[in-house]
C-alpha positions in Angstrom: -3.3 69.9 -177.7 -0.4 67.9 -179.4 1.9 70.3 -176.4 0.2 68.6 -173.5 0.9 65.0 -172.0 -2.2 62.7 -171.4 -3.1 62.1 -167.7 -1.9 58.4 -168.2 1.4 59.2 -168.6 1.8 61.3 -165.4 -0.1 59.1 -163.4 2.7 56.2 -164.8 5.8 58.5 -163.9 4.0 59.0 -160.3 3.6 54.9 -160.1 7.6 54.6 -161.3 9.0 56.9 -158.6 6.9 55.7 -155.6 8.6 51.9 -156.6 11.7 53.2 -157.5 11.6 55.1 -153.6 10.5 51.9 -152.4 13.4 49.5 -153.9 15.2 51.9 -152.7 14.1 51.8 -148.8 14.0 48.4 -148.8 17.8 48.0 -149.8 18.8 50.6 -147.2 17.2 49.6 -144.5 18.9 46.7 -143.9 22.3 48.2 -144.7 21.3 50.4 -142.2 20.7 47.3 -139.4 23.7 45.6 -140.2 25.8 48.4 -140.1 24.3 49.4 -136.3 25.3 46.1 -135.4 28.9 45.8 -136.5 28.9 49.1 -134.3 27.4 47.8 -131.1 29.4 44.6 -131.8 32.3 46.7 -131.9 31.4 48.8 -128.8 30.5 45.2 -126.5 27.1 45.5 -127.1 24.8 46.9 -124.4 25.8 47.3 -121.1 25.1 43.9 -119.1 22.5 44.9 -116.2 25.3 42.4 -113.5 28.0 45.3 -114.4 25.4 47.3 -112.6 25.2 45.5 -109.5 26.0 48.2 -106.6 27.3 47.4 -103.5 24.3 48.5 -101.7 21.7 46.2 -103.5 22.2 42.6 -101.7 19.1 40.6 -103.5 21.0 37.7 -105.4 19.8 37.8 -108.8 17.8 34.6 -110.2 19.7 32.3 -111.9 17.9 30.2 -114.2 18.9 26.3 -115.0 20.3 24.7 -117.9 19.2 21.3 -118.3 20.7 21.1 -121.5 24.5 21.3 -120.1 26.2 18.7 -120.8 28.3 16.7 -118.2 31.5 18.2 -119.8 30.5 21.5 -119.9 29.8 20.5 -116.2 33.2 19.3 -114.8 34.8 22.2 -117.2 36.5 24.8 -115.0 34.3 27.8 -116.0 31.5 27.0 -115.8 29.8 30.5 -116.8 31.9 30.7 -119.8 34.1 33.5 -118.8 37.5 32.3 -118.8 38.5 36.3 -118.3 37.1 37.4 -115.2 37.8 36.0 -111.6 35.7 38.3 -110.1 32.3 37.6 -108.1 30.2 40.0 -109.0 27.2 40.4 -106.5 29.5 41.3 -103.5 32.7 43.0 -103.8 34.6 41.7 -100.6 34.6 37.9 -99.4 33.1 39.3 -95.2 29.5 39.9 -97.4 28.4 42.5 -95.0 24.9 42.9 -94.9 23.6 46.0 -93.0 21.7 45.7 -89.5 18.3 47.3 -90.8 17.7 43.8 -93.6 14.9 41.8 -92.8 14.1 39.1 -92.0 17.4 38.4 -90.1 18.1 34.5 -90.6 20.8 32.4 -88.6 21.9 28.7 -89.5 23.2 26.7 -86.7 24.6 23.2 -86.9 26.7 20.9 -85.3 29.8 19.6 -87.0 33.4 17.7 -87.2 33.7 18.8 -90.8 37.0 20.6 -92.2 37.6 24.1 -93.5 37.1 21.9 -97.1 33.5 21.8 -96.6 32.8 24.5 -94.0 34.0 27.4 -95.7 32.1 27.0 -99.0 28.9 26.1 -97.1 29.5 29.0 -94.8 30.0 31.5 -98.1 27.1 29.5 -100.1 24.6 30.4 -97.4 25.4 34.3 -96.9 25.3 35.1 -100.8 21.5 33.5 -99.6 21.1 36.1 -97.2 22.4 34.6 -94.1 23.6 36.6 -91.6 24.5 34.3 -88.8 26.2 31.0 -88.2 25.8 29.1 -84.5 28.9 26.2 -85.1 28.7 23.7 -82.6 32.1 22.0 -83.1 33.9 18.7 -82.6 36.5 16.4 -84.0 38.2 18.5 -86.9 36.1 21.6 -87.0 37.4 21.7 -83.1 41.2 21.8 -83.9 43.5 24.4 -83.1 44.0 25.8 -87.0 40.2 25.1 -88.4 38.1 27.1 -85.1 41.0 29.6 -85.1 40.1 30.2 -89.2 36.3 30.3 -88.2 36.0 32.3 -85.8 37.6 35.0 -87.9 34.6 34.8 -90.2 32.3 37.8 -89.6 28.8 36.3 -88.5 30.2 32.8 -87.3 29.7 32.0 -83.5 32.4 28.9 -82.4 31.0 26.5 -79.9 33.5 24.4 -78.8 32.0 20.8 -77.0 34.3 21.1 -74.1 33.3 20.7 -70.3 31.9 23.5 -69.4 29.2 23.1 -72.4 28.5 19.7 -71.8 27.8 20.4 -68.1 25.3 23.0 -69.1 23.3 21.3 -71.1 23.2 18.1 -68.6 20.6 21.1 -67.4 19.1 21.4 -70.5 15.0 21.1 -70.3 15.6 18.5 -72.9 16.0 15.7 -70.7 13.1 15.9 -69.0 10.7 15.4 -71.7 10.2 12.3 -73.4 9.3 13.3 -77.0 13.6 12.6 -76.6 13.7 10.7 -74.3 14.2 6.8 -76.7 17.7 8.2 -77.7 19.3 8.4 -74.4 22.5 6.3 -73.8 22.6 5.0 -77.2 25.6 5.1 -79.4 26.1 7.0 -83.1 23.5 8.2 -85.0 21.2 8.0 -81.2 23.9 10.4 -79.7 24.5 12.4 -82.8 20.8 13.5 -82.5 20.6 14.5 -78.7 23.5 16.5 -79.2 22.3 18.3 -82.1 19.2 18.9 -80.2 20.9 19.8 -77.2 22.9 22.4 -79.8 19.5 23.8 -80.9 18.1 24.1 -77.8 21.3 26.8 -76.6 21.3 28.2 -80.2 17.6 29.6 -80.3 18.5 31.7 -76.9 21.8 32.7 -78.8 19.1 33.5 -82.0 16.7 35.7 -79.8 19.9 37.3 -78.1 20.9 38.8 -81.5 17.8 39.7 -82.7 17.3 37.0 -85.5 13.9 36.5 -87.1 14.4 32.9 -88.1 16.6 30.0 -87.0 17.3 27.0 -89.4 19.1 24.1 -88.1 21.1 22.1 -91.1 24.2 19.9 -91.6 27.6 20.9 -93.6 26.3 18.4 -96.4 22.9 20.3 -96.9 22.6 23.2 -98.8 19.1 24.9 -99.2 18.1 25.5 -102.9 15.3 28.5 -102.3 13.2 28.1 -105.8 10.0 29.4 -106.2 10.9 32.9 -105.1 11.0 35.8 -107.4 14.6 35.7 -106.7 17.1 33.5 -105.8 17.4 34.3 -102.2 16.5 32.9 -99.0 16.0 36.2 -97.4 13.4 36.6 -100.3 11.6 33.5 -100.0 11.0 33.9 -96.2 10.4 37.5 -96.2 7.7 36.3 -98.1 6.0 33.7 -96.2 2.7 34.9 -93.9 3.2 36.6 -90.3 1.2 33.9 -89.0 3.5 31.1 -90.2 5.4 29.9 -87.1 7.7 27.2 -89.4 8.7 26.7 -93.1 9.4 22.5 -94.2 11.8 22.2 -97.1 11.8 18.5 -98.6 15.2 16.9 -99.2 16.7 15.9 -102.3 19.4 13.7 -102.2 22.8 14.0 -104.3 23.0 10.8 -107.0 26.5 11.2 -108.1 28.1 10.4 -111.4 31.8 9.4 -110.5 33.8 8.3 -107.6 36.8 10.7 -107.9 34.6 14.0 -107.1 36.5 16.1 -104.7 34.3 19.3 -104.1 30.7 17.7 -103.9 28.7 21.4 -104.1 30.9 22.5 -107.4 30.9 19.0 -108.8 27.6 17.5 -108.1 24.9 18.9 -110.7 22.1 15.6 -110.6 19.8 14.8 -107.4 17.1 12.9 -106.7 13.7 14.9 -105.8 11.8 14.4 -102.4 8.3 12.4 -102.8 6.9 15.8 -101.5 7.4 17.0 -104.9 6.6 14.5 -107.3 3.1 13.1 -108.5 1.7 10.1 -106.5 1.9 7.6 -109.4 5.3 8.9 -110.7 6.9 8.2 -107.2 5.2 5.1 -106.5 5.1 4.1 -110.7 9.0 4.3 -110.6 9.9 3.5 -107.0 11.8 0.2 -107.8 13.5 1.5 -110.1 14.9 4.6 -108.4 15.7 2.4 -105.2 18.3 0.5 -107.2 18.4 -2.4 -104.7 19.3 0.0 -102.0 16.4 -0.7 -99.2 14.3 3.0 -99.5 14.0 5.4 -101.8 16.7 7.8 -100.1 20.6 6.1 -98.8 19.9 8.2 -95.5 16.9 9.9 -94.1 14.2 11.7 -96.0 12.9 14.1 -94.2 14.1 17.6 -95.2 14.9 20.3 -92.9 12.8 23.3 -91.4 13.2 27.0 -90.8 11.6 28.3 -87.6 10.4 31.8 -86.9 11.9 33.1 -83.7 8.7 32.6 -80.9 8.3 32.6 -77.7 8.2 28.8 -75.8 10.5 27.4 -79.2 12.0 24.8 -79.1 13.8 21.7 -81.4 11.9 18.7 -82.3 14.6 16.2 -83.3 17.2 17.4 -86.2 14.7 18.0 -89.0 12.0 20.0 -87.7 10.8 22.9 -84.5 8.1 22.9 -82.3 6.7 24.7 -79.1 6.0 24.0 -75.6 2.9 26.6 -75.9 1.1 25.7 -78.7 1.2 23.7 -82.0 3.2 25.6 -85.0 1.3 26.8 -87.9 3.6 25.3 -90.7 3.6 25.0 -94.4 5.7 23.1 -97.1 7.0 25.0 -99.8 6.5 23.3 -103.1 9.5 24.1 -105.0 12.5 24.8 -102.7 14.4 22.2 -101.0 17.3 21.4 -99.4 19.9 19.7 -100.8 21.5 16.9 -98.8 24.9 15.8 -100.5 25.0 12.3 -98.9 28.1 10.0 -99.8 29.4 12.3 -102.6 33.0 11.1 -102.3 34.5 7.6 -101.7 35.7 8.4 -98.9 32.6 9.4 -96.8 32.2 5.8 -96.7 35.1 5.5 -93.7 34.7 8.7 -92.6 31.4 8.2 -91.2 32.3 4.9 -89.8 35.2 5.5 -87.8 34.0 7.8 -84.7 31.2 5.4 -84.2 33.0 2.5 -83.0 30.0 -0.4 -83.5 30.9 -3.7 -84.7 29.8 -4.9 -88.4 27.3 -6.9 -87.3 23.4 -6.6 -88.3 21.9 -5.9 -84.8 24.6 -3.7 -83.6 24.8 -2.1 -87.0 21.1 -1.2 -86.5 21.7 0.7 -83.3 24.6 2.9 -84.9 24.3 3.5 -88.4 21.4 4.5 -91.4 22.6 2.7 -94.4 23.8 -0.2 -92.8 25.2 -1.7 -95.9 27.3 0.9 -96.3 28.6 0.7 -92.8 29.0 -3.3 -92.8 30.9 -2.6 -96.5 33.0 0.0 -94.5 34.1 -2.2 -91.6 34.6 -5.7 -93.2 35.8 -5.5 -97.1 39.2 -4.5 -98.8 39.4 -1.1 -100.7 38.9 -2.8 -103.8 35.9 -4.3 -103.2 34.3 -0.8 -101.6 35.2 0.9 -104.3 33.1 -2.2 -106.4 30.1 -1.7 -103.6 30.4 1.9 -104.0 29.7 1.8 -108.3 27.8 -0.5 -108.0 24.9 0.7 -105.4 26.1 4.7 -104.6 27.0 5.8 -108.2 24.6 6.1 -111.2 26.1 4.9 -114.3 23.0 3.5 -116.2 22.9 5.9 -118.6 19.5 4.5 -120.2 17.6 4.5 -116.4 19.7 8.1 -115.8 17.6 9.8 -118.9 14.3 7.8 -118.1 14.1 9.0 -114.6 15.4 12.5 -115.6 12.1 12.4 -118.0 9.9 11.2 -115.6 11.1 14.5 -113.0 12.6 12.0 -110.0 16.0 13.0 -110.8 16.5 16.6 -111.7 19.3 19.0 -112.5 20.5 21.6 -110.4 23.5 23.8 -111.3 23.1 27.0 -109.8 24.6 26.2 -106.3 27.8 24.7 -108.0 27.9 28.0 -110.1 28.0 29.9 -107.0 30.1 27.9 -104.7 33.0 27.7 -107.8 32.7 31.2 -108.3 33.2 31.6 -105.1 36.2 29.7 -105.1 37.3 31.0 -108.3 37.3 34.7 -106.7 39.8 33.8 -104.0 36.9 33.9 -101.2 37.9 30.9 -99.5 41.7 31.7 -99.5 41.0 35.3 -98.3 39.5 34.2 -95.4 42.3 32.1 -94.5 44.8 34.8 -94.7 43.2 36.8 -92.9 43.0 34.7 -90.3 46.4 33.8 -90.1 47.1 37.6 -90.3 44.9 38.2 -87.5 46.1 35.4 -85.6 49.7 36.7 -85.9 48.6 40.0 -84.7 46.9 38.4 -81.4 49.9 37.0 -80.1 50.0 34.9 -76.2 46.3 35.6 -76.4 43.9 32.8 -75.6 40.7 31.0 -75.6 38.1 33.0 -73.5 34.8 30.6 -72.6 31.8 32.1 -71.9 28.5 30.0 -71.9 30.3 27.7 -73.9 30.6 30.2 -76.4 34.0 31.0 -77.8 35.7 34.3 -78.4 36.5 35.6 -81.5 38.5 38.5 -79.8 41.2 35.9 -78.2 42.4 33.3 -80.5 45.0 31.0 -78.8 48.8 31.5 -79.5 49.6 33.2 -82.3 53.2 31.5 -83.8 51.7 29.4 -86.5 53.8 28.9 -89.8 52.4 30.7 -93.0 52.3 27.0 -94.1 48.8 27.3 -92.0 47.5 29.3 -95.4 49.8 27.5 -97.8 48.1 24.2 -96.9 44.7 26.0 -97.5 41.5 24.0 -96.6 43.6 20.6 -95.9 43.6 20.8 -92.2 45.0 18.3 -89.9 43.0 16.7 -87.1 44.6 17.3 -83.4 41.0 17.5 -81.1 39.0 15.4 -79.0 36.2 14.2 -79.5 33.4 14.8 -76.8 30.4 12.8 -76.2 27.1 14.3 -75.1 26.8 14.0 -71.4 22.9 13.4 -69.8 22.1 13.1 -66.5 23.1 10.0 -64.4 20.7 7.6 -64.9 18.4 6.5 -61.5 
């Protein structure tokens, strides 16, 4: 019929509008996208899961590394990026209050001469790792009148002052009667150094076991432990993860290899270390050994060999600086295979005095050997102009081969770590450090004619000395004058 269209022409109308539908999806659908972004764009985007961070939750979220920083992206002064906020977003106040029913509980003693500069952000460092404890066995500056006072006002820090009474009780320590310590009696620096720290661990695992602590990890103010390999970033979450039937936990050392020699604030400035042999490949370590050492004598300035945690036994005891043991049995220990601790060994200039003057040796090879680790360093210390240091220093402590920098980075013997500057300058950043200093002074001002109370060598934080110190006390901030005594361990007279 000449009324009637042919199939083929429907069919083709059919085809037409199903493309036409099409085009037309095609060029809306992406309209549609861009415009939802300009609106989430415009909104801030979705809502950053750190904004949701509550009070109550204490893990410490993992941070990943950036190798690909650069070293002025590095020394810039925000180093997340976020010029606008001061804040410190895992904790809301700088005391970092965990709760008594968090497990494992984990105390860090050490013994130290080291000034609110370097306490206070190794102190801080360690409870945003789940630290609950500190055992400070104090000397030299950490000692003095305005640095213990600040201290003790810290909640979780115990102040051990080395004064008479403590060295008189541990002249009755076990220690002297065994001989597994017995070939560093009555020998000067780094010999007396150790028997006191052991001495210090011995009284702080019965100060560990009297408040309840699960584990007990002895480490300098220079060390920081780096807990990698755990699901988070958190020491409480590596150990809580270790075994039951793990008596002792072995972190290798890696040693700071710094870049400049004006760097003031090692932990914030200090991103590039050298790994442990523990955690490099046999023929990498031994394939690039020479050229790591750099003319220095061993592969590490100082020692090499890490630091331990302990779990809180019966019969434990210290077995030197680095490591625990028992008078019962051998420890069942293990050695974790990514996390570390990070010892921050001649980061300044001026560590290379400072670590030379309360020894008193002479600069001379076989007195040197008696007193001091990287003997170069001390015979530098004691005999050369400032000039020529500085020279030494550049020359052997800094790494300024750029070329031998990237090969060794490539080859995994040095390595980047930035988280624990990111934390400790945040930290900073957020007032933490200055918050605990007024508040000391606050509370010291409130405490007048109150004074030291000693008992078992342990010092009060509920009397704190005189209280008319100057607001110049905060002003000055972590600069802290030295006014102590230094005290020497005290053995048993010798038959």
């Amino acid at each position: 019929m000449a009324g009637l269209r042919p199939p083929t022409s429907i069919s083709q109308t059919s085809t037409q509008l199903v493309t036409s539908l099409l085009v037309l999806l095609l060029t809306l659908l992406p309209l549609a996208l861009a415009g939802f972004a300009f609106v989430l764009q415009c909104r801030g985007g979705l809502t950053d899961p750190t904004t949701r961070w509550s009070h109550d939750h204490h893990e410490f979220p993992v941070m990943e590394t950036t190798s690909g920083l650069t070293k002025d992206v590095v020394r810039n002064s925000d180093l997340l990026g976020q010029r606008h906020s001061l804040s410190f977003p895992y904790f809301r106040d700088w005391k970092f209050g965990f709760g008594s029913d968090l497990k494992p509980k984990i105390c860090i003693t050490t013994s130290t001469s080291a000034g609110l500069e370097q306490t206070l952000p190794w102190i801080f460092y360690h409870k945003v790792m789940g630290v609950s404890t500190f055992f400070l066995f104090v000397e030299g500056k950490a000692a003095s009148h305005d640095v213990s006072k600040v201290l003790e006002t810290v909640p979780g820090v115990k102040v051990i002052c080395r004064l008479k009474e403590l060295e008189e009780q541990q002249a009755r320590g076990r220690i002297w009667n065994k001989t597994w310590l017995s070939s560093f009696f009555y020998k000067p620096c780094n010999f007396e150094l150790f028997v006191k720290q052991s001495l210090n661990m011995e009284m702080a695992i019965v100060m560990a076991r009297e408040a309840s602590m699960d584990w007990i990890i002895h480490l300098e103010t220079d060390e920081l432990i780096h807990p990698a390999g755990a699901s988070e970033y958190f020491l409480r979450q590596l150990l809580s993860d270790v075994p039951g039937n793990v008596d002792m936990v072995i972190f290798p050392n890696y040693e700071s290899s710094v870049e400049r020699d004006d760097i003031k604030e090692p932990f914030s400035e200090v991103s590039m270390l050298k790994k442990n042999h523990n955690h490099l490949p046999k023929d990498t370590y031994f394939g690039n050994y020479e050229e790591a050492t750099r003319g220095n004598p061993n592969y590490f300035l100082t020692c090499g060999n890490g630091k331990s945690a302990a779990r809180i036994r019966d019969h434990l005891r210290p077995n030197g600086a680095h490591r625990w043991h028992n008078y019962m049995k051998t420890p069942n220990k293990v050695k974790l295979e990514e996390a570390a601790v990070l010892h921050y060994t001649y980061p300044k200039f001026s560590d290379l005095t400072s670590r030379r003057d309360p020894c008193g040796c002479k600069p001379m090879k076989e007195d040197v050997k008696r007193c001091f680790m990287f003997m170069a360093a001390f015979i530098i210390a004691s005999t050369e102009t400032e000039e020529e240091m500085l020279h030494w220093y550049q020359e052997r402590i800094m790494w300024t081969d750029e070329a031998l920098k990237l090969k060794l980075l490539r080859k995994g013997i040095l390595t980047r770590i930035y988280t624990p500057m990111v934390i400790v300058h945040r930290l900073g950043e957020s007032g933490v450090f200055s918050s605990v200093i007024a508040a000391a002074q606050k509370f010291i001002s409130s405490v007048k004619n109150s004074n030291y109370s000693m008992t078992a060598g342990v010092v009060s934080s509920r009397k704190i000395g005189h209280g008319g110190e100057s607001q110049a006390t905060a002003r000055r901030g972590l600069q802290v004058s030295d006014d102590a005594s230094i005290f020497s361990a005290i053995p048993p007279v010798s038959s």
